[in-house]
């Protein structure tokens, strides 16, 4: 179809796909753009306007400004003013109208212009065109009138319905169909008509979508009903089985294959999800049932194995399956969860039981530790009572009598053990872990010894510097106490009589030890002198016999130094012992040299016994001294450890408070 304007070389041609292009009969050129000579005054005015009208893919209209690049949905005022100015129709030869039928002349189709960038080439099949110009046909001047705009809009939409306007029509197509109808002018302006047209198109599209949705839901519901009617339908059923079962159903055959596949996949996904949820619920119920049975079975404890626990659970009433209609009984194992789930539940239950057991065990151990601590405190209180001075035996300042408690500095376990050997506080402490009674005793003694050592040093300094008192074995405690107290010149004495008595006893022990040592030295010197005098007697000429008298020997030795070293009585005793030994040798004369050797050996054995006895005494004293040193070292070590532990605890307490 071809259209041309008066006195214009341009001719409009429409292709088979409905696209229009323009051909210049003089220059022989073609173009897609409408030449200005063919444009209506409205199109020229709109071309000069900065705002241009466009449509989205869905057909919705919007406007864009080519200068400011702004885009709006509503019609701009400038654009609307142009539309309103050219709203009234006029006989315009440039506005093509449908032509009446008439004779047609066959003309060859002019060449189409080059396709725009991004489009395909247009088909070039020849078609007939009728280049007859439209005649000027005056339009009727009837203008309907309505009271409200809503009535006018409804009348205009009735025109669109009568014209059969579809949802995919454009405004140009609609104008060709309704412009000659009287109700076309029910709305006054072109903008109102276009807005009403757009609302009509949107509503029609919405109705079509609703109809399509309703149809889709009906087909989907019926299709799902057919799928559910298939025996054994589940989430793993294949589509080919559905085709076999429903291949002869008219409704199934009427559906599109794509729709059937999509709906089948949707149904399978939902079925699988439902089956998975049902499986999850059944799994949870079975695990909860097993958990309840484990908790309600008192015979299951932390030492029960899974094999024994499973047998106990299977025999539990809550694990028995419900009766079947046919009277048969199911295996109770069907009520159990899967093996891994059952082991998980059992393991969780064992952990809970173990936690309860550990908590109970902790409470028992805490109670036991409290009881042990009470036992230690009771025994320590007993020891402290033995280390304290009772009120009835408190020291009297006017008296020198001093009562020393059983447990004091330097006390021995063997001395105080009989005092509490049968005491319940001591018996309860035996056999329990922790500090032993002996260790508690040594701790107390070490504490007393620590306090005593400080007071002892001060007392010794006072004794040396102030009074210079020397304690001997004949010094009584009363004299020592009076002399010591007098050194304070009326000032109160800071030391107790118990401490003074202990220091005095220490002085006395040293004096006794010194006396004993002097006696030993004197005996040793006397023994050496006696041996020397015996040697002189043995070497006298003539020799002494068993019948020789002292009066005979005295003139022979009285001038010798060995004789002068001994007292008269000691000389006589030594001579008598020497003569007795000679008599004993004479009695054994029949034994010859053996007797002499025996005498000599007897004397040597006597000397050896004396040496051994002396050595044993010395070793005994050294052992006692070493024992005392060990005791002092042990007490000092415990005292230092206690101080370090107290300092550490005080530091930790300070850190916690900070």
Short mmCIF file of C-alpha atoms in Angstrom, two decimals, residues 45-448:
data_model
loop_
_atom_site.label_atom_id
_atom_site.label_comp_id
_atom_site.label_asym_id
_atom_site.label_seq_id
_atom_site.Cartn_x
_atom_site.Cartn_y
_atom_site.Cartn_z
CA UNK A 45 5.26 20.97 16.37
CA UNK A 46 6.15 17.83 18.33
CA UNK A 47 9.39 17.47 16.32
CA UNK A 48 10.38 20.99 17.38
CA UNK A 49 9.63 20.18 21.02
CA UNK A 50 12.47 18.98 23.32
CA UNK A 51 10.24 16.25 24.79
CA UNK A 52 9.84 12.99 22.86
CA UNK A 53 7.35 10.20 23.46
CA UNK A 54 8.53 6.58 23.84
CA UNK A 55 7.05 3.24 24.96
CA UNK A 56 8.43 0.43 27.01
CA UNK A 57 8.41 -3.20 25.87
CA UNK A 58 5.14 -3.68 27.73
CA UNK A 59 3.57 -0.74 25.84
CA UNK A 60 3.64 1.79 28.70
CA UNK A 61 4.25 5.36 27.56
CA UNK A 62 6.96 7.66 28.95
CA UNK A 63 8.59 10.95 27.90
CA UNK A 64 12.27 11.95 27.62
CA UNK A 65 13.88 15.37 27.19
CA UNK A 66 16.63 15.29 24.59
CA UNK A 67 18.34 18.32 26.09
CA UNK A 68 18.22 17.69 29.86
CA UNK A 69 18.06 13.87 29.46
CA UNK A 70 15.24 13.83 32.06
CA UNK A 71 12.65 11.00 31.87
CA UNK A 72 9.09 11.15 33.27
CA UNK A 73 5.98 9.01 33.14
CA UNK A 74 3.47 11.90 33.08
CA UNK A 75 3.01 14.02 29.97
CA UNK A 76 5.02 17.27 30.35
CA UNK A 77 3.10 20.58 30.26
CA UNK A 78 4.91 21.75 27.11
CA UNK A 79 4.05 18.52 25.30
CA UNK A 80 0.45 18.60 26.53
CA UNK A 81 0.01 22.19 25.35
CA UNK A 82 1.02 21.18 21.81
CA UNK A 83 -1.36 18.23 21.89
CA UNK A 84 -4.24 20.39 23.08
CA UNK A 85 -3.59 23.03 20.38
CA UNK A 86 -3.88 20.50 17.59
CA UNK A 87 -6.69 18.49 19.19
CA UNK A 88 -9.52 19.57 16.85
CA UNK A 89 -9.50 17.58 13.58
CA UNK A 90 -9.09 19.45 10.27
CA UNK A 91 -9.12 18.33 6.70
CA UNK A 92 -5.43 17.88 6.33
CA UNK A 93 -4.19 16.15 3.21
CA UNK A 94 -1.02 15.24 5.08
CA UNK A 95 -3.05 13.13 7.55
CA UNK A 96 -3.70 9.82 5.78
CA UNK A 97 -7.17 8.35 6.14
CA UNK A 98 -8.53 5.09 4.86
CA UNK A 99 -9.22 5.35 1.14
CA UNK A 100 -12.31 4.10 -0.57
CA UNK A 101 -11.93 1.18 -2.88
CA UNK A 102 -11.17 2.11 -6.45
CA UNK A 103 -9.26 0.93 -9.43
CA UNK A 104 -5.71 0.08 -8.70
CA UNK A 105 -2.70 0.45 -10.91
CA UNK A 106 0.24 -1.91 -10.66
CA UNK A 107 3.53 -0.10 -9.96
CA UNK A 108 6.85 -1.63 -9.13
CA UNK A 109 7.81 -1.27 -5.45
CA UNK A 110 10.59 1.32 -4.96
CA UNK A 111 13.78 0.23 -3.29
CA UNK A 112 13.71 0.14 0.52
CA UNK A 113 16.23 2.24 2.47
CA UNK A 114 19.16 0.68 4.19
CA UNK A 115 18.08 -0.91 7.46
CA UNK A 116 18.86 1.00 10.63
CA UNK A 117 21.81 -0.10 12.75
CA UNK A 118 20.91 -3.17 14.83
CA UNK A 119 18.00 -4.30 12.58
CA UNK A 120 17.62 -6.99 9.92
CA UNK A 121 17.15 -6.27 6.21
CA UNK A 122 13.60 -5.78 5.16
CA UNK A 123 12.03 -8.21 2.72
CA UNK A 124 11.95 -6.99 -0.90
CA UNK A 125 9.12 -9.07 -2.22
CA UNK A 126 7.07 -6.94 -4.62
CA UNK A 127 3.54 -6.06 -3.69
CA UNK A 128 0.90 -3.98 -5.21
CA UNK A 129 0.34 -0.39 -4.10
CA UNK A 130 -2.31 2.10 -4.95
CA UNK A 131 -0.81 5.59 -5.02
CA UNK A 132 -4.17 7.29 -4.89
CA UNK A 133 -4.27 10.37 -2.73
CA UNK A 134 -6.90 10.52 0.01
CA UNK A 135 -9.78 12.77 -0.61
CA UNK A 136 -10.83 15.42 1.80
CA UNK A 137 -13.70 13.99 3.78
CA UNK A 138 -15.24 16.27 6.33
CA UNK A 139 -15.82 14.67 9.77
CA UNK A 140 -19.11 15.07 11.57
CA UNK A 141 -19.24 17.92 13.97
CA UNK A 142 -21.24 15.99 16.65
CA UNK A 143 -19.68 16.55 20.10
CA UNK A 144 -21.23 14.49 22.91
CA UNK A 145 -21.59 16.00 26.36
CA UNK A 146 -21.45 14.30 29.80
CA UNK A 147 -21.99 15.59 33.28
CA UNK A 148 -18.87 14.01 34.78
CA UNK A 149 -15.49 12.99 33.51
CA UNK A 150 -16.05 9.43 34.77
CA UNK A 151 -19.12 9.08 32.47
CA UNK A 152 -17.14 10.45 29.54
CA UNK A 153 -14.32 8.06 30.24
CA UNK A 154 -16.75 5.13 30.47
CA UNK A 155 -18.33 6.15 27.13
CA UNK A 156 -14.90 6.35 25.51
CA UNK A 157 -14.01 2.89 26.82
CA UNK A 158 -17.30 1.55 25.39
CA UNK A 159 -16.14 2.81 22.01
CA UNK A 160 -12.87 0.93 22.47
CA UNK A 161 -14.75 -2.24 23.39
CA UNK A 162 -17.06 -1.93 20.35
CA UNK A 163 -14.03 -1.44 18.11
CA UNK A 164 -12.50 -4.64 19.47
CA UNK A 165 -9.35 -2.98 20.74
CA UNK A 166 -6.93 -5.61 21.98
CA UNK A 167 -4.26 -5.36 24.65
CA UNK A 168 -1.44 -5.29 22.09
CA UNK A 169 -2.89 -2.40 20.02
CA UNK A 170 -1.07 0.90 19.68
CA UNK A 171 -2.66 4.30 19.88
CA UNK A 172 -2.34 4.77 16.07
CA UNK A 173 -4.18 1.51 15.41
CA UNK A 174 -6.88 2.47 17.85
CA UNK A 175 -7.36 5.93 16.30
CA UNK A 176 -7.88 4.44 12.86
CA UNK A 177 -10.60 2.21 14.33
CA UNK A 178 -12.48 4.72 16.50
CA UNK A 179 -11.80 8.21 15.14
CA UNK A 180 -14.99 8.23 13.04
CA UNK A 181 -17.18 7.14 15.94
CA UNK A 182 -19.18 9.89 17.63
CA UNK A 183 -18.14 8.85 21.14
CA UNK A 184 -14.49 9.35 20.21
CA UNK A 185 -15.02 12.95 21.30
CA UNK A 186 -16.50 12.00 24.65
CA UNK A 187 -13.21 13.21 26.17
CA UNK A 188 -12.24 16.74 25.24
CA UNK A 189 -8.47 16.56 24.89
CA UNK A 190 -6.14 14.17 23.16
CA UNK A 191 -4.17 13.65 26.37
CA UNK A 192 -7.34 12.50 28.21
CA UNK A 193 -8.15 10.08 25.38
CA UNK A 194 -4.64 8.67 25.41
CA UNK A 195 -4.76 8.32 29.21
CA UNK A 196 -8.13 6.57 29.03
CA UNK A 197 -6.77 4.35 26.25
CA UNK A 198 -3.73 3.49 28.37
CA UNK A 199 -5.94 2.68 31.39
CA UNK A 200 -8.16 0.52 29.15
CA UNK A 201 -5.12 -1.34 27.79
CA UNK A 202 -3.71 -1.86 31.30
CA UNK A 203 -7.04 -3.15 32.59
CA UNK A 204 -7.44 -5.45 29.61
CA UNK A 205 -3.97 -6.82 30.07
CA UNK A 206 -4.70 -7.33 33.77
CA UNK A 207 -7.89 -9.20 32.94
CA UNK A 208 -6.04 -11.33 30.42
CA UNK A 209 -3.37 -12.11 33.02
CA UNK A 210 -6.03 -13.01 35.58
CA UNK A 211 -7.75 -15.23 33.04
CA UNK A 212 -4.48 -16.90 32.17
CA UNK A 213 -3.70 -17.36 35.86
CA UNK A 214 -7.12 -18.85 36.55
CA UNK A 215 -6.74 -21.17 33.58
CA UNK A 216 -3.28 -22.12 34.79
CA UNK A 217 -4.57 -22.90 38.29
CA UNK A 218 -7.47 -24.99 36.90
CA UNK A 219 -5.16 -26.98 34.67
CA UNK A 220 -2.57 -27.31 37.43
CA UNK A 221 -5.15 -28.50 39.97
CA UNK A 222 -6.67 -31.02 37.57
CA UNK A 223 -3.23 -32.24 36.51
CA UNK A 224 -2.17 -32.71 40.13
CA UNK A 225 -5.41 -34.60 40.78
CA UNK A 226 -4.56 -36.97 37.96
CA UNK A 227 -1.03 -37.44 39.32
CA UNK A 228 -2.31 -38.20 42.81
CA UNK A 229 -4.70 -40.81 41.36
CA UNK A 230 -1.77 -42.83 39.99
CA UNK A 231 -1.18 -45.86 42.27
CA UNK A 232 2.18 -45.85 44.06
CA UNK A 233 2.97 -42.27 43.12
CA UNK A 234 5.93 -40.95 45.13
CA UNK A 235 8.86 -38.62 44.86
CA UNK A 236 10.89 -41.04 42.75
CA UNK A 237 8.30 -41.81 40.07
CA UNK A 238 9.54 -41.25 36.51
CA UNK A 239 7.69 -39.14 33.93
CA UNK A 240 7.45 -42.03 31.50
CA UNK A 241 5.27 -43.89 33.98
CA UNK A 242 2.95 -40.88 34.17
CA UNK A 243 2.72 -40.90 30.39
CA UNK A 244 1.87 -44.62 30.45
CA UNK A 245 -0.83 -44.15 33.08
CA UNK A 246 -2.40 -40.95 31.66
CA UNK A 247 -1.68 -41.35 27.97
CA UNK A 248 -5.36 -41.97 27.12
CA UNK A 249 -6.80 -39.18 29.28
CA UNK A 250 -8.28 -36.38 27.08
CA UNK A 251 -7.37 -33.63 29.53
CA UNK A 252 -3.80 -34.87 29.80
CA UNK A 253 -3.50 -35.01 26.01
CA UNK A 254 -4.85 -31.47 25.68
CA UNK A 255 -2.04 -29.98 27.77
CA UNK A 256 1.19 -28.71 26.31
CA UNK A 257 4.19 -30.93 26.78
CA UNK A 258 6.22 -28.16 28.39
CA UNK A 259 3.44 -27.44 30.87
CA UNK A 260 3.11 -31.12 31.73
CA UNK A 261 6.85 -31.49 32.33
CA UNK A 262 7.07 -28.36 34.48
CA UNK A 263 4.04 -29.33 36.56
CA UNK A 264 5.38 -32.88 36.95
CA UNK A 265 8.75 -31.60 38.17
CA UNK A 266 7.01 -29.22 40.58
CA UNK A 267 4.81 -32.06 41.88
CA UNK A 268 7.84 -34.35 42.31
CA UNK A 269 9.80 -31.63 44.16
CA UNK A 270 6.87 -31.03 46.53
CA UNK A 271 6.36 -34.76 47.03
CA UNK A 272 10.02 -35.29 47.80
CA UNK A 273 10.03 -32.36 50.20
CA UNK A 274 6.91 -33.71 51.91
CA UNK A 275 8.38 -37.20 52.12
CA UNK A 276 11.60 -35.76 53.47
CA UNK A 277 9.69 -33.81 56.11
CA UNK A 278 7.65 -36.91 57.03
CA UNK A 279 10.88 -38.89 57.29
CA UNK A 280 12.37 -36.19 59.50
CA UNK A 281 9.31 -36.24 61.76
CA UNK A 282 9.34 -40.04 62.01
CA UNK A 283 13.06 -39.96 62.71
CA UNK A 284 12.60 -37.37 65.45
CA UNK A 285 9.72 -39.34 66.99
CA UNK A 286 11.74 -42.56 67.03
CA UNK A 287 14.76 -40.80 68.54
CA UNK A 288 12.57 -39.11 71.18
CA UNK A 289 10.96 -42.47 71.95
CA UNK A 290 14.35 -44.11 72.43
CA UNK A 291 15.55 -41.16 74.52
CA UNK A 292 12.47 -41.50 76.76
CA UNK A 293 12.97 -45.24 77.13
CA UNK A 294 16.65 -44.77 78.07
CA UNK A 295 15.76 -42.17 80.69
CA UNK A 296 12.94 -44.30 82.16
CA UNK A 297 15.12 -47.42 82.49
CA UNK A 298 16.89 -47.34 85.89
CA UNK A 299 18.94 -50.43 85.02
CA UNK A 300 20.89 -48.44 82.42
CA UNK A 301 23.87 -46.68 83.99
CA UNK A 302 27.23 -45.31 82.90
CA UNK A 303 28.72 -48.80 82.70
CA UNK A 304 25.97 -50.29 80.48
CA UNK A 305 27.06 -51.24 76.96
CA UNK A 306 24.96 -50.51 73.86
CA UNK A 307 24.21 -54.20 73.35
CA UNK A 308 22.71 -54.54 76.83
CA UNK A 309 20.93 -51.18 76.58
CA UNK A 310 19.36 -52.17 73.24
CA UNK A 311 18.01 -55.40 74.71
CA UNK A 312 16.55 -53.48 77.67
CA UNK A 313 14.94 -50.93 75.34
CA UNK A 314 13.38 -53.57 73.09
CA UNK A 315 11.73 -55.13 76.14
CA UNK A 316 10.35 -51.77 77.34
CA UNK A 317 6.52 -51.37 77.03
CA UNK A 318 6.85 -48.00 75.24
CA UNK A 319 8.93 -49.64 72.52
CA UNK A 320 6.26 -52.23 71.59
CA UNK A 321 4.61 -51.63 68.17
CA UNK A 322 0.83 -51.00 68.02
CA UNK A 323 -1.38 -54.03 67.18
CA UNK A 324 -2.11 -54.71 63.55
CA UNK A 325 -5.63 -55.22 62.16
CA UNK A 326 -4.75 -58.71 60.98
CA UNK A 327 -3.68 -59.72 64.51
CA UNK A 328 -0.01 -60.18 63.65
CA UNK A 329 2.71 -58.66 65.78
CA UNK A 330 5.52 -56.51 64.44
CA UNK A 331 9.11 -56.74 65.58
CA UNK A 332 9.89 -54.16 68.30
CA UNK A 333 13.06 -53.37 66.36
CA UNK A 334 10.86 -51.51 63.85
CA UNK A 335 10.22 -48.89 66.55
CA UNK A 336 13.94 -48.25 66.92
CA UNK A 337 15.67 -45.43 65.00
CA UNK A 338 18.29 -46.07 62.40
CA UNK A 339 21.49 -47.62 63.81
CA UNK A 340 23.49 -44.41 63.61
CA UNK A 341 20.66 -42.36 65.11
CA UNK A 342 20.21 -44.92 67.89
CA UNK A 343 23.94 -44.81 68.68
CA UNK A 344 23.82 -41.01 68.69
CA UNK A 345 20.92 -40.98 71.18
CA UNK A 346 22.64 -43.62 73.33
CA UNK A 347 25.90 -41.67 73.30
CA UNK A 348 24.11 -38.45 74.32
CA UNK A 349 22.36 -40.34 77.13
CA UNK A 350 25.66 -41.80 78.30
CA UNK A 351 27.21 -38.35 78.31
CA UNK A 352 24.33 -37.05 80.42
CA UNK A 353 24.66 -39.99 82.83
CA UNK A 354 28.41 -39.49 83.01
CA UNK A 355 27.91 -35.79 83.73
CA UNK A 356 25.47 -36.68 86.54
CA UNK A 357 27.91 -39.27 87.87
CA UNK A 358 30.80 -36.82 87.75
CA UNK A 359 28.69 -34.19 89.50
CA UNK A 360 27.67 -36.66 92.20
CA UNK A 361 31.26 -37.84 92.50
CA UNK A 362 32.40 -34.24 92.82
CA UNK A 363 29.89 -33.65 95.60
CA UNK A 364 31.05 -36.80 97.38
CA UNK A 365 34.70 -35.82 97.02
CA UNK A 366 33.92 -32.34 98.25
CA UNK A 367 32.10 -33.80 101.27
CA UNK A 368 35.00 -36.17 101.86
CA UNK A 369 37.51 -33.32 101.63
CA UNK A 370 35.42 -31.31 104.06
CA UNK A 371 35.37 -34.25 106.45
CA UNK A 372 39.12 -34.73 106.10
CA UNK A 373 39.69 -31.04 106.70
CA UNK A 374 37.52 -31.20 109.81
CA UNK A 375 39.56 -34.19 111.04
CA UNK A 376 42.81 -32.30 110.47
CA UNK A 377 41.43 -29.20 112.16
CA UNK A 378 40.27 -31.29 115.14
CA UNK A 379 43.67 -32.93 115.52
CA UNK A 380 45.43 -29.60 115.08
CA UNK A 381 43.18 -28.16 117.79
CA UNK A 382 44.13 -31.11 120.01
CA UNK A 383 47.82 -30.42 119.43
CA UNK A 384 47.34 -26.72 120.12
CA UNK A 385 45.56 -27.56 123.37
CA UNK A 386 48.60 -29.61 124.37
CA UNK A 387 50.84 -26.69 123.46
CA UNK A 388 48.79 -24.18 125.49
CA UNK A 389 49.00 -23.49 129.21
CA UNK A 390 45.70 -24.24 130.94
CA UNK A 391 44.22 -21.51 133.18
CA UNK A 392 44.76 -23.49 136.37
CA UNK A 393 48.49 -23.72 135.59
CA UNK A 394 49.11 -20.19 134.44
CA UNK A 395 52.41 -18.79 135.55
CA UNK A 396 52.52 -16.90 138.81
CA UNK A 397 54.79 -13.89 138.91
CA UNK A 398 55.53 -14.46 142.61
CA UNK A 399 56.57 -18.06 142.12
CA UNK A 400 59.46 -19.65 140.32
CA UNK A 401 57.54 -22.83 139.57
CA UNK A 402 57.01 -23.18 135.83
CA UNK A 403 54.78 -25.68 134.08
CA UNK A 404 55.95 -26.43 130.52
CA UNK A 405 53.24 -27.76 128.18
CA UNK A 406 53.80 -31.20 126.61
CA UNK A 407 54.23 -29.69 123.15
CA UNK A 408 56.82 -26.97 123.11
CA UNK A 409 59.83 -25.93 121.08
CA UNK A 410 62.06 -28.97 120.67
CA UNK A 411 59.36 -31.45 121.75
CA UNK A 412 59.64 -35.05 120.51
CA UNK A 413 56.88 -37.17 118.98
CA UNK A 414 57.68 -40.11 121.25
CA UNK A 415 57.16 -37.91 124.31
CA UNK A 416 53.70 -36.62 123.36
CA UNK A 417 52.33 -39.61 121.44
CA UNK A 418 51.03 -41.41 124.56
CA UNK A 419 48.94 -38.32 125.40
CA UNK A 420 46.63 -38.71 122.36
CA UNK A 421 47.23 -42.27 121.14
CA UNK A 422 43.62 -43.24 121.88
CA UNK A 423 42.01 -39.88 121.21
CA UNK A 424 39.22 -40.03 118.52
CA UNK A 425 40.65 -36.92 116.82
CA UNK A 426 43.91 -38.80 116.26
CA UNK A 427 42.26 -42.08 115.26
CA UNK A 428 39.98 -40.41 112.67
CA UNK A 429 42.99 -38.80 111.00
CA UNK A 430 44.78 -42.11 110.50
CA UNK A 431 44.63 -43.49 106.96
CA UNK A 432 43.20 -40.42 105.25
CA UNK A 433 45.12 -38.64 102.45
CA UNK A 434 46.82 -35.33 103.03
CA UNK A 435 48.85 -34.26 106.01
CA UNK A 436 49.57 -37.04 108.50
CA UNK A 437 49.42 -36.59 112.28
CA UNK A 438 53.22 -36.61 112.45
CA UNK A 439 53.45 -33.83 109.83
CA UNK A 440 50.89 -31.73 111.67
CA UNK A 441 52.86 -32.26 114.87
CA UNK A 442 56.13 -31.19 113.24
CA UNK A 443 54.41 -28.14 111.73
CA UNK A 444 53.26 -27.02 115.15
CA UNK A 445 56.64 -27.73 116.71
CA UNK A 446 58.35 -25.82 113.89
CA UNK A 447 56.07 -22.85 114.53
CA UNK A 448 56.78 -22.99 118.27
#
